[in-house]
Amino acid sequence: MEHVPPPAEELARLDRELAELDARRAQLLTRRAWLLAALRPPAPTAAPGWNPSAWGAPAAGRPGAPAQPWGYVPPKRPSAPHSAQNLLLTLGGLLLTVAAIAFTLVSWGSMGIGGRSAVLAAVTVGALAAPAVLLRRGLTATAEALAALALVLTLLDAYAVHAVAAPDTDGLGFTAVAAAVLAALWTAYGLALGKLHLPLPAAVVLAQWPLLFGAWAAGAPTLVVGWALLATAVLDGAIALWGKGTGVRVTACVGGSVMAFSALMVGLTLSVTASGPLGALAPGALLLTAAAAALAGAWRAPRGFARTGGVVAGLAAVAAVGGVPAAAVPEGWRVLAYLLAGLALTAVVRTRLPGNAAIGVLVASAAVVAGALVGTVPGLAAVLLGPVTLPSDVWAGSPEGFRAAVGSTLPWPKLAAAPVVLALVAGLLGAAYRWWPSLARIAAPLIARETPESAGAPAPGASGAAAPAAGAPWYAGGRAGAPWYAGGAPAARRQPSGAALRGAAGAGAAVLGWGALLLAGAVLDVPYAVAVAGETLLVAGLLALAVRGAGSGRDGSAAVPVTALVVAVAGAVSAGLLSLASEGASYAVFGALAALFAGAAVRAGAGVPRAVFAVAATVGSTVLTGFAGRSLGLAPHEAAPLVLLVPALTVLFGARLRRNPVALPVELTGALGALVAVVPAVPDAPFLALVLALCGVLAAGAAVRPERRPVAGYLAAALFVLATWVRLAASEVSFPEAYTLPVTVPALVVGFLRRRKDPEASSWTAYGPGLAATLLPSLAVAWTDPGWQRPLLLGVTALVITLLGARYRLQALLLLGGAVLALDGLHELAPYVVQVAGALPRWLPPALAGLLLLVVGATYEQRLRDARRLKDALGRMR
């Protein structure tokens, strides 16, 4: 046992250890203080009383650091001498401002005109003069605070003048004049005291109101108000370009943005609501002037502002030019006028406009085109998603026209220009795709005109610019030797390659052209048969484009064939749904789609597109088999075996192709078709058992191939078992052995073969699942069975299994059989045990339990050795 000292000795020991800890802590704190002193700048004079450290030589490192002091703490840096004073003065200025406002609003009426004038004049002059004195003494914060007070006082002076000297003057007109005067006053004051940051931005804020309030005061029409807003925005732009100080420029930018946006909204509203072309001319002039002003500002602005100015100029020009013809055409065709005006902006590439501003104009053109395309989305959504409601009423009869089949309530006459918009943009993108090199050569100088300082690289021809090397030009899809503006710059600044841009143009042309034809059919309300045939032909054309593009690779980009493939699949779904209104149309469309996709799979090269084509053909064929069952008048569950024809063909197809990459997707699609066949057979149990058995046959057929065996083999076994159970349930068989024995017997046979091939295999793997499949359900039923036959048979079976496990040293058989035998015997002996326990005296069970515990305790070591030997014996079993 461990020695425990007396309390007094233990207390003395603890005191010694605590004293040692305190000494060590003091030593570490001293060393930490020295390290902090060594890291700080050296003090002007050494602190007296420090002693050299016993740690060794002086510290190496920065010259002038203290050697190794003990207890030296460097002095704190004194705070700025005037910081507290400036803070107090600033708070005082704010309080004076509050007091002046309160005096003006509350105590003004208790004084005469002379007193009022004298007080305001004295306070204002003092507030205006004080900052000059404070700036000479270096009290900048206080000067700023008093300048703010002076600003408030000048506003109060203006209010006082209006209230006393000119009470009958119009408020808006007086405010306009006062704002102009105060803006001029504060501009001069800010220029005189250049160190103050507040007066000039405040003057810019005041300058926003004179023209606007003046126009309102004069009762000017809305157009004149727009001109006033635009003039103010132009003034702000000039200040932003040539103003003094960051605060002034930022304030001017914010004010100019707000005023310019307001002016543009006024002009746009008047242009859109104009009663005719003549009425749209005046708002158009305002918008054109705004566009010219934005371009003038973009000419000299930095990169981001230049591009923003180009965008604003482009949008304003489109609204001005497009608004005049838009006012002369019906409402549904107005978008076409704006679209044409937006497309005309692309001519900026042939002008001398700076690169950043020109790029902004092109962005505006793209925005107009995108807005026009967004307007066609409701019509396209109605055409594509409208047939989704047809599956609820399959083969109800052919509708009269395309619109009736779509079932949409959109105002189709107002969408008359939507197909034209799509076709026009698709044609332009197609032309760009066709003549891409020529267009790229035209656009190259535009990118070259981008300012070098904003682009982060020297302009072509400037000093340090890399000379183009030999290789394919960037606009033809090449990268080698491309100049900096074509993607040859550092990776962070590279532009998209010509091949990618060309591929995007081709893909957009394919999508928009397809949408234009679809939407044209709905707008014209073509007959139902024409609509169905037209959508199918469009799918055929897209498939041809996908196959041809994937095979040629002419432009080095996969965008066109991939897009054509995706759109073809979407079009096939739309055409298939649309055909469900008529039986003949359904057969014709799905048959044609299956043939088209199968032909595309044959013609396409190896890869993902070929697999997609094959999968689509399989889906179409599966739908056709479902149609055949409906045409034959079969109930859904009766038609289920017919649907399995296509999955059977996919199994044969997979066996024929073997390791072809297309085989697996096709077989998986066939498996999905088999699952679809199972669903309608669920209400009828006999047919469900038949369908499950047929699916098991198909899975077993696929399991013949070694590469499919690991999955298909287990799936076939599960399907056969499930089919057997469903058949038994349909025959009202209720005893569990009929369900479990068909699983147990094959499982035991497979396990026996496995152990015969591999004697080292575990008995749990070989026999465990098969035995548990029957023993455990039978045991559960036996515990609730009042008869004696099932428990007797279960006990005999468990005894045989236990003896076999002991004979052949198989762990799974021994443990499973023994556990089931014990539980079954307990179930049978339980009534007698209860009866005997009731006849015994009350004290006897506790006495027997205590005796048992005494025996086990006395022979504990022996019992422990027996348990270990039993564990080792079980562990040696397989």
PDB file of C-alpha atoms in Angstrom, residues 355-582:
ATOM      1  CA  GLY A 355     -12.167  50.894 -75.982  1.00  0.00           C
ATOM      2  CA  ASN A 356     -13.770  50.927 -72.539  1.00  0.00           C
ATOM      3  CA  ALA A 357     -16.621  53.210 -73.590  1.00  0.00           C
ATOM      4  CA  ALA A 358     -17.185  51.176 -76.748  1.00  0.00           C
ATOM      5  CA  ILE A 359     -17.302  47.975 -74.731  1.00  0.00           C
ATOM      6  CA  GLY A 360     -19.935  49.591 -72.508  1.00  0.00           C
ATOM      7  CA  VAL A 361     -22.009  50.443 -75.588  1.00  0.00           C
ATOM      8  CA  LEU A 362     -21.751  46.841 -76.750  1.00  0.00           C
ATOM      9  CA  VAL A 363     -22.862  45.684 -73.314  1.00  0.00           C
ATOM     10  CA  ALA A 364     -25.888  47.953 -73.663  1.00  0.00           C
ATOM     11  CA  SER A 365     -26.630  46.372 -77.036  1.00  0.00           C
ATOM     12  CA  ALA A 366     -26.412  42.911 -75.485  1.00  0.00           C
ATOM     13  CA  ALA A 367     -28.710  44.031 -72.665  1.00  0.00           C
ATOM     14  CA  VAL A 368     -31.325  45.247 -75.143  1.00  0.00           C
ATOM     15  CA  VAL A 369     -31.155  41.948 -77.016  1.00  0.00           C
ATOM     16  CA  ALA A 370     -31.420  40.020 -73.753  1.00  0.00           C
ATOM     17  CA  GLY A 371     -34.432  42.076 -72.703  1.00  0.00           C
ATOM     18  CA  ALA A 372     -36.144  41.403 -76.024  1.00  0.00           C
ATOM     19  CA  LEU A 373     -35.467  37.687 -75.617  1.00  0.00           C
ATOM     20  CA  VAL A 374     -36.832  37.699 -72.076  1.00  0.00           C
ATOM     21  CA  GLY A 375     -40.116  38.979 -73.480  1.00  0.00           C
ATOM     22  CA  THR A 376     -40.443  35.781 -75.512  1.00  0.00           C
ATOM     23  CA  VAL A 377     -40.042  33.488 -72.485  1.00  0.00           C
ATOM     24  CA  PRO A 378     -43.765  33.350 -71.522  1.00  0.00           C
ATOM     25  CA  GLY A 379     -44.745  32.217 -75.012  1.00  0.00           C
ATOM     26  CA  LEU A 380     -42.004  29.598 -75.167  1.00  0.00           C
ATOM     27  CA  ALA A 381     -42.879  28.329 -71.692  1.00  0.00           C
ATOM     28  CA  ALA A 382     -46.521  27.988 -72.727  1.00  0.00           C
ATOM     29  CA  VAL A 383     -45.590  26.047 -75.863  1.00  0.00           C
ATOM     30  CA  LEU A 384     -43.185  23.709 -74.071  1.00  0.00           C
ATOM     31  CA  LEU A 385     -45.011  23.212 -70.775  1.00  0.00           C
ATOM     32  CA  GLY A 386     -48.587  23.399 -71.992  1.00  0.00           C
ATOM     33  CA  PRO A 387     -48.719  19.766 -73.221  1.00  0.00           C
ATOM     34  CA  VAL A 388     -47.786  18.549 -69.723  1.00  0.00           C
ATOM     35  CA  THR A 389     -51.492  18.496 -68.878  1.00  0.00           C
ATOM     36  CA  LEU A 390     -52.316  16.076 -71.740  1.00  0.00           C
ATOM     37  CA  PRO A 391     -51.211  12.813 -70.023  1.00  0.00           C
ATOM     38  CA  SER A 392     -54.189  13.132 -67.682  1.00  0.00           C
ATOM     39  CA  ASP A 393     -56.512  12.704 -70.679  1.00  0.00           C
ATOM     40  CA  VAL A 394     -54.628  10.542 -73.168  1.00  0.00           C
ATOM     41  CA  TRP A 395     -56.195  10.037 -76.624  1.00  0.00           C
ATOM     42  CA  ALA A 396     -59.139  12.294 -75.871  1.00  0.00           C
ATOM     43  CA  GLY A 397     -59.177  13.500 -79.479  1.00  0.00           C
ATOM     44  CA  SER A 398     -57.229  15.823 -81.740  1.00  0.00           C
ATOM     45  CA  PRO A 399     -57.693  19.500 -80.864  1.00  0.00           C
ATOM     46  CA  GLU A 400     -58.491  22.051 -83.551  1.00  0.00           C
ATOM     47  CA  GLY A 401     -55.234  23.967 -83.467  1.00  0.00           C
ATOM     48  CA  PHE A 402     -51.880  24.387 -81.798  1.00  0.00           C
ATOM     49  CA  ARG A 403     -53.168  26.821 -79.180  1.00  0.00           C
ATOM     50  CA  ALA A 404     -55.940  24.459 -78.129  1.00  0.00           C
ATOM     51  CA  ALA A 405     -53.416  21.664 -77.679  1.00  0.00           C
ATOM     52  CA  VAL A 406     -51.169  23.908 -75.631  1.00  0.00           C
ATOM     53  CA  GLY A 407     -54.096  25.016 -73.483  1.00  0.00           C
ATOM     54  CA  SER A 408     -52.633  28.425 -72.605  1.00  0.00           C
ATOM     55  CA  THR A 409     -54.604  31.635 -72.083  1.00  0.00           C
ATOM     56  CA  LEU A 410     -51.809  33.991 -73.107  1.00  0.00           C
ATOM     57  CA  PRO A 411     -52.700  37.020 -75.254  1.00  0.00           C
ATOM     58  CA  TRP A 412     -51.176  35.547 -78.405  1.00  0.00           C
ATOM     59  CA  PRO A 413     -51.808  38.617 -80.632  1.00  0.00           C
ATOM     60  CA  LYS A 414     -49.528  40.646 -78.346  1.00  0.00           C
ATOM     61  CA  LEU A 415     -46.801  38.036 -78.855  1.00  0.00           C
ATOM     62  CA  ALA A 416     -46.864  38.390 -82.622  1.00  0.00           C
ATOM     63  CA  ALA A 417     -43.351  39.864 -82.715  1.00  0.00           C
ATOM     64  CA  ALA A 418     -41.806  37.228 -80.451  1.00  0.00           C
ATOM     65  CA  PRO A 419     -41.021  34.720 -83.255  1.00  0.00           C
ATOM     66  CA  VAL A 420     -39.556  37.536 -85.351  1.00  0.00           C
ATOM     67  CA  VAL A 421     -37.335  38.595 -82.443  1.00  0.00           C
ATOM     68  CA  LEU A 422     -36.085  35.057 -81.946  1.00  0.00           C
ATOM     69  CA  ALA A 423     -35.528  34.532 -85.646  1.00  0.00           C
ATOM     70  CA  LEU A 424     -33.686  37.835 -86.051  1.00  0.00           C
ATOM     71  CA  VAL A 425     -31.309  37.203 -83.145  1.00  0.00           C
ATOM     72  CA  ALA A 426     -30.814  33.593 -84.257  1.00  0.00           C
ATOM     73  CA  GLY A 427     -29.953  34.761 -87.771  1.00  0.00           C
ATOM     74  CA  LEU A 428     -27.411  37.261 -86.483  1.00  0.00           C
ATOM     75  CA  LEU A 429     -25.786  34.677 -84.219  1.00  0.00           C
ATOM     76  CA  GLY A 430     -25.710  32.211 -87.085  1.00  0.00           C
ATOM     77  CA  ALA A 431     -24.060  34.794 -89.310  1.00  0.00           C
ATOM     78  CA  ALA A 432     -21.517  35.502 -86.584  1.00  0.00           C
ATOM     79  CA  TYR A 433     -20.821  31.779 -86.351  1.00  0.00           C
ATOM     80  CA  ARG A 434     -20.404  31.511 -90.105  1.00  0.00           C
ATOM     81  CA  TRP A 435     -18.199  34.571 -90.616  1.00  0.00           C
ATOM     82  CA  TRP A 436     -16.499  34.611 -87.242  1.00  0.00           C
ATOM     83  CA  PRO A 437     -12.907  35.277 -88.419  1.00  0.00           C
ATOM     84  CA  SER A 438     -13.942  38.390 -90.350  1.00  0.00           C
ATOM     85  CA  LEU A 439     -15.962  39.746 -87.434  1.00  0.00           C
ATOM     86  CA  ALA A 440     -13.130  39.046 -85.028  1.00  0.00           C
ATOM     87  CA  ARG A 441     -10.692  40.979 -87.198  1.00  0.00           C
ATOM     88  CA  ILE A 442     -13.067  43.933 -87.093  1.00  0.00           C
ATOM     89  CA  ALA A 443     -13.435  43.734 -83.294  1.00  0.00           C
ATOM     90  CA  ALA A 444      -9.706  43.326 -82.579  1.00  0.00           C
ATOM     91  CA  PRO A 445      -8.881  47.045 -82.901  1.00  0.00           C
ATOM     92  CA  LEU A 446     -11.701  47.827 -80.475  1.00  0.00           C
ATOM     93  CA  ILE A 447     -10.116  45.695 -77.771  1.00  0.00           C
ATOM     94  CA  ALA A 448      -6.742  47.154 -78.647  1.00  0.00           C
ATOM     95  CA  ARG A 449      -8.087  50.657 -77.932  1.00  0.00           C
ATOM     96  CA  GLU A 450      -8.662  49.743 -74.303  1.00  0.00           C
ATOM     97  CA  THR A 451      -6.485  51.987 -72.160  1.00  0.00           C
ATOM     98  CA  PRO A 452      -3.284  50.197 -71.080  1.00  0.00           C
ATOM     99  CA  GLU A 453      -3.407  51.473 -67.526  1.00  0.00           C
ATOM    100  CA  SER A 454      -6.893  50.075 -67.062  1.00  0.00           C
ATOM    101  CA  ALA A 455      -6.182  46.776 -68.722  1.00  0.00           C
ATOM    102  CA  GLY A 456      -3.009  46.126 -66.837  1.00  0.00           C
ATOM    103  CA  ALA A 457      -0.854  45.538 -69.938  1.00  0.00           C
ATOM    104  CA  PRO A 458       0.878  47.669 -72.575  1.00  0.00           C
ATOM    105  CA  ALA A 459      -1.041  48.525 -75.700  1.00  0.00           C
ATOM    106  CA  PRO A 460      -0.025  46.956 -78.957  1.00  0.00           C
ATOM    107  CA  GLY A 461       2.951  48.666 -80.354  1.00  0.00           C
ATOM    108  CA  ALA A 462       3.910  50.273 -77.069  1.00  0.00           C
ATOM    109  CA  SER A 463       7.206  49.650 -75.390  1.00  0.00           C
ATOM    110  CA  GLY A 464       7.312  46.269 -73.779  1.00  0.00           C
ATOM    111  CA  ALA A 465       4.461  44.734 -75.786  1.00  0.00           C
ATOM    112  CA  ALA A 466       5.154  41.214 -76.892  1.00  0.00           C
ATOM    113  CA  ALA A 467       5.299  40.728 -80.592  1.00  0.00           C
ATOM    114  CA  PRO A 468       2.807  38.196 -81.903  1.00  0.00           C
ATOM    115  CA  ALA A 469       4.384  34.875 -82.624  1.00  0.00           C
ATOM    116  CA  ALA A 470       3.521  32.547 -85.459  1.00  0.00           C
ATOM    117  CA  GLY A 471       0.406  30.495 -84.927  1.00  0.00           C
ATOM    118  CA  ALA A 472      -3.308  30.464 -85.407  1.00  0.00           C
ATOM    119  CA  PRO A 473      -4.912  33.837 -84.685  1.00  0.00           C
ATOM    120  CA  TRP A 474      -7.130  34.140 -81.635  1.00  0.00           C
ATOM    121  CA  TYR A 475     -10.271  34.930 -83.614  1.00  0.00           C
ATOM    122  CA  ALA A 476      -9.882  31.669 -85.516  1.00  0.00           C
ATOM    123  CA  GLY A 477      -9.724  29.675 -82.300  1.00  0.00           C
ATOM    124  CA  GLY A 478      -5.955  29.626 -81.806  1.00  0.00           C
ATOM    125  CA  ARG A 479      -4.053  30.702 -78.717  1.00  0.00           C
ATOM    126  CA  ALA A 480      -0.418  30.608 -79.747  1.00  0.00           C
ATOM    127  CA  GLY A 481       1.018  33.980 -80.640  1.00  0.00           C
ATOM    128  CA  ALA A 482      -2.148  35.846 -79.751  1.00  0.00           C
ATOM    129  CA  PRO A 483      -1.616  39.467 -78.671  1.00  0.00           C
ATOM    130  CA  TRP A 484      -2.399  40.546 -75.139  1.00  0.00           C
ATOM    131  CA  TYR A 485      -5.866  41.763 -76.002  1.00  0.00           C
ATOM    132  CA  ALA A 486      -6.708  38.440 -77.669  1.00  0.00           C
ATOM    133  CA  GLY A 487      -5.828  36.190 -74.774  1.00  0.00           C
ATOM    134  CA  GLY A 488      -2.045  36.217 -74.889  1.00  0.00           C
ATOM    135  CA  ALA A 489      -1.727  38.358 -71.760  1.00  0.00           C
ATOM    136  CA  PRO A 490      -1.081  36.891 -68.304  1.00  0.00           C
ATOM    137  CA  ALA A 491      -3.594  34.287 -67.200  1.00  0.00           C
ATOM    138  CA  ALA A 492      -5.445  36.657 -64.892  1.00  0.00           C
ATOM    139  CA  ARG A 493      -6.312  38.975 -67.777  1.00  0.00           C
ATOM    140  CA  ARG A 494      -6.930  36.568 -70.654  1.00  0.00           C
ATOM    141  CA  GLN A 495      -9.980  37.032 -72.783  1.00  0.00           C
ATOM    142  CA  PRO A 496     -12.187  34.074 -73.870  1.00  0.00           C
ATOM    143  CA  SER A 497     -10.753  32.167 -76.828  1.00  0.00           C
ATOM    144  CA  GLY A 498     -12.177  32.628 -80.306  1.00  0.00           C
ATOM    145  CA  ALA A 499     -13.327  28.995 -80.463  1.00  0.00           C
ATOM    146  CA  ALA A 500     -15.368  29.348 -77.279  1.00  0.00           C
ATOM    147  CA  LEU A 501     -17.019  32.571 -78.458  1.00  0.00           C
ATOM    148  CA  ARG A 502     -17.783  31.092 -81.844  1.00  0.00           C
ATOM    149  CA  GLY A 503     -19.226  27.963 -80.252  1.00  0.00           C
ATOM    150  CA  ALA A 504     -21.429  30.087 -77.989  1.00  0.00           C
ATOM    151  CA  ALA A 505     -22.739  31.991 -81.008  1.00  0.00           C
ATOM    152  CA  GLY A 506     -23.550  28.769 -82.852  1.00  0.00           C
ATOM    153  CA  ALA A 507     -25.267  27.255 -79.821  1.00  0.00           C
ATOM    154  CA  GLY A 508     -27.362  30.366 -79.298  1.00  0.00           C
ATOM    155  CA  ALA A 509     -28.382  30.370 -82.972  1.00  0.00           C
ATOM    156  CA  ALA A 510     -29.548  26.742 -82.704  1.00  0.00           C
ATOM    157  CA  VAL A 511     -31.604  27.324 -79.552  1.00  0.00           C
ATOM    158  CA  LEU A 512     -33.195  30.572 -80.684  1.00  0.00           C
ATOM    159  CA  GLY A 513     -33.981  29.258 -84.159  1.00  0.00           C
ATOM    160  CA  TRP A 514     -35.752  26.255 -82.660  1.00  0.00           C
ATOM    161  CA  GLY A 515     -37.695  28.510 -80.286  1.00  0.00           C
ATOM    162  CA  ALA A 516     -38.660  30.848 -83.153  1.00  0.00           C
ATOM    163  CA  LEU A 517     -40.205  28.033 -85.170  1.00  0.00           C
ATOM    164  CA  LEU A 518     -42.079  26.637 -82.169  1.00  0.00           C
ATOM    165  CA  LEU A 519     -43.442  30.021 -81.160  1.00  0.00           C
ATOM    166  CA  ALA A 520     -44.391  30.866 -84.745  1.00  0.00           C
ATOM    167  CA  GLY A 521     -46.634  27.805 -84.849  1.00  0.00           C
ATOM    168  CA  ALA A 522     -48.436  28.927 -81.687  1.00  0.00           C
ATOM    169  CA  VAL A 523     -48.786  32.547 -82.836  1.00  0.00           C
ATOM    170  CA  LEU A 524     -50.154  31.464 -86.232  1.00  0.00           C
ATOM    171  CA  ASP A 525     -52.288  28.752 -84.565  1.00  0.00           C
ATOM    172  CA  VAL A 526     -51.399  26.113 -87.136  1.00  0.00           C
ATOM    173  CA  PRO A 527     -53.477  22.912 -87.236  1.00  0.00           C
ATOM    174  CA  TYR A 528     -52.707  20.238 -84.679  1.00  0.00           C
ATOM    175  CA  ALA A 529     -51.292  17.774 -87.228  1.00  0.00           C
ATOM    176  CA  VAL A 530     -48.968  20.442 -88.640  1.00  0.00           C
ATOM    177  CA  ALA A 531     -47.771  21.352 -85.151  1.00  0.00           C
ATOM    178  CA  VAL A 532     -46.995  17.745 -84.235  1.00  0.00           C
ATOM    179  CA  ALA A 533     -45.249  17.069 -87.545  1.00  0.00           C
ATOM    180  CA  GLY A 534     -43.333  20.347 -87.305  1.00  0.00           C
ATOM    181  CA  GLU A 535     -41.985  19.623 -83.810  1.00  0.00           C
ATOM    182  CA  THR A 536     -40.908  16.136 -84.924  1.00  0.00           C
ATOM    183  CA  LEU A 537     -39.112  17.561 -87.947  1.00  0.00           C
ATOM    184  CA  LEU A 538     -37.364  20.084 -85.721  1.00  0.00           C
ATOM    185  CA  VAL A 539     -36.109  17.225 -83.560  1.00  0.00           C
ATOM    186  CA  ALA A 540     -34.806  15.489 -86.683  1.00  0.00           C
ATOM    187  CA  GLY A 541     -32.952  18.629 -87.766  1.00  0.00           C
ATOM    188  CA  LEU A 542     -31.409  19.111 -84.337  1.00  0.00           C
ATOM    189  CA  LEU A 543     -30.285  15.490 -84.234  1.00  0.00           C
ATOM    190  CA  ALA A 544     -28.653  15.888 -87.629  1.00  0.00           C
ATOM    191  CA  LEU A 545     -26.862  18.998 -86.370  1.00  0.00           C
ATOM    192  CA  ALA A 546     -25.745  17.197 -83.211  1.00  0.00           C
ATOM    193  CA  VAL A 547     -24.409  14.177 -85.129  1.00  0.00           C
ATOM    194  CA  ARG A 548     -22.689  16.300 -87.769  1.00  0.00           C
ATOM    195  CA  GLY A 549     -21.158  18.733 -85.276  1.00  0.00           C
ATOM    196  CA  ALA A 550     -19.906  15.950 -83.028  1.00  0.00           C
ATOM    197  CA  GLY A 551     -18.281  14.245 -85.968  1.00  0.00           C
ATOM    198  CA  SER A 552     -16.661  17.191 -87.701  1.00  0.00           C
ATOM    199  CA  GLY A 553     -15.271  19.271 -84.842  1.00  0.00           C
ATOM    200  CA  ARG A 554     -14.716  22.039 -87.373  1.00  0.00           C
ATOM    201  CA  ASP A 555     -14.601  24.891 -84.922  1.00  0.00           C
ATOM    202  CA  GLY A 556     -12.865  23.007 -82.166  1.00  0.00           C
ATOM    203  CA  SER A 557     -15.801  23.540 -79.825  1.00  0.00           C
ATOM    204  CA  ALA A 558     -18.420  21.101 -78.575  1.00  0.00           C
ATOM    205  CA  ALA A 559     -20.923  23.827 -77.735  1.00  0.00           C
ATOM    206  CA  VAL A 560     -22.973  23.487 -80.918  1.00  0.00           C
ATOM    207  CA  PRO A 561     -23.453  19.688 -80.949  1.00  0.00           C
ATOM    208  CA  VAL A 562     -24.007  19.502 -77.202  1.00  0.00           C
ATOM    209  CA  THR A 563     -26.587  22.280 -77.334  1.00  0.00           C
ATOM    210  CA  ALA A 564     -28.289  20.680 -80.310  1.00  0.00           C
ATOM    211  CA  LEU A 565     -28.442  17.393 -78.417  1.00  0.00           C
ATOM    212  CA  VAL A 566     -29.963  18.965 -75.308  1.00  0.00           C
ATOM    213  CA  VAL A 567     -32.517  20.925 -77.328  1.00  0.00           C
ATOM    214  CA  ALA A 568     -33.342  17.805 -79.366  1.00  0.00           C
ATOM    215  CA  VAL A 569     -34.134  15.881 -76.185  1.00  0.00           C
ATOM    216  CA  ALA A 570     -36.279  18.755 -74.881  1.00  0.00           C
ATOM    217  CA  GLY A 571     -38.053  19.006 -78.232  1.00  0.00           C
ATOM    218  CA  ALA A 572     -38.652  15.245 -78.258  1.00  0.00           C
ATOM    219  CA  VAL A 573     -40.295  15.442 -74.837  1.00  0.00           C
ATOM    220  CA  SER A 574     -42.475  18.354 -75.972  1.00  0.00           C
ATOM    221  CA  ALA A 575     -43.470  16.620 -79.221  1.00  0.00           C
ATOM    222  CA  GLY A 576     -44.221  13.393 -77.388  1.00  0.00           C
ATOM    223  CA  LEU A 577     -46.448  15.097 -74.851  1.00  0.00           C
ATOM    224  CA  LEU A 578     -48.191  17.034 -77.608  1.00  0.00           C
ATOM    225  CA  SER A 579     -48.955  13.823 -79.511  1.00  0.00           C
ATOM    226  CA  LEU A 580     -50.818  12.234 -76.575  1.00  0.00           C
ATOM    227  CA  ALA A 581     -54.031  13.938 -77.617  1.00  0.00           C
ATOM    228  CA  SER A 582     -54.464  11.509 -80.551  1.00  0.00           C
TER     229      SER A 582
END
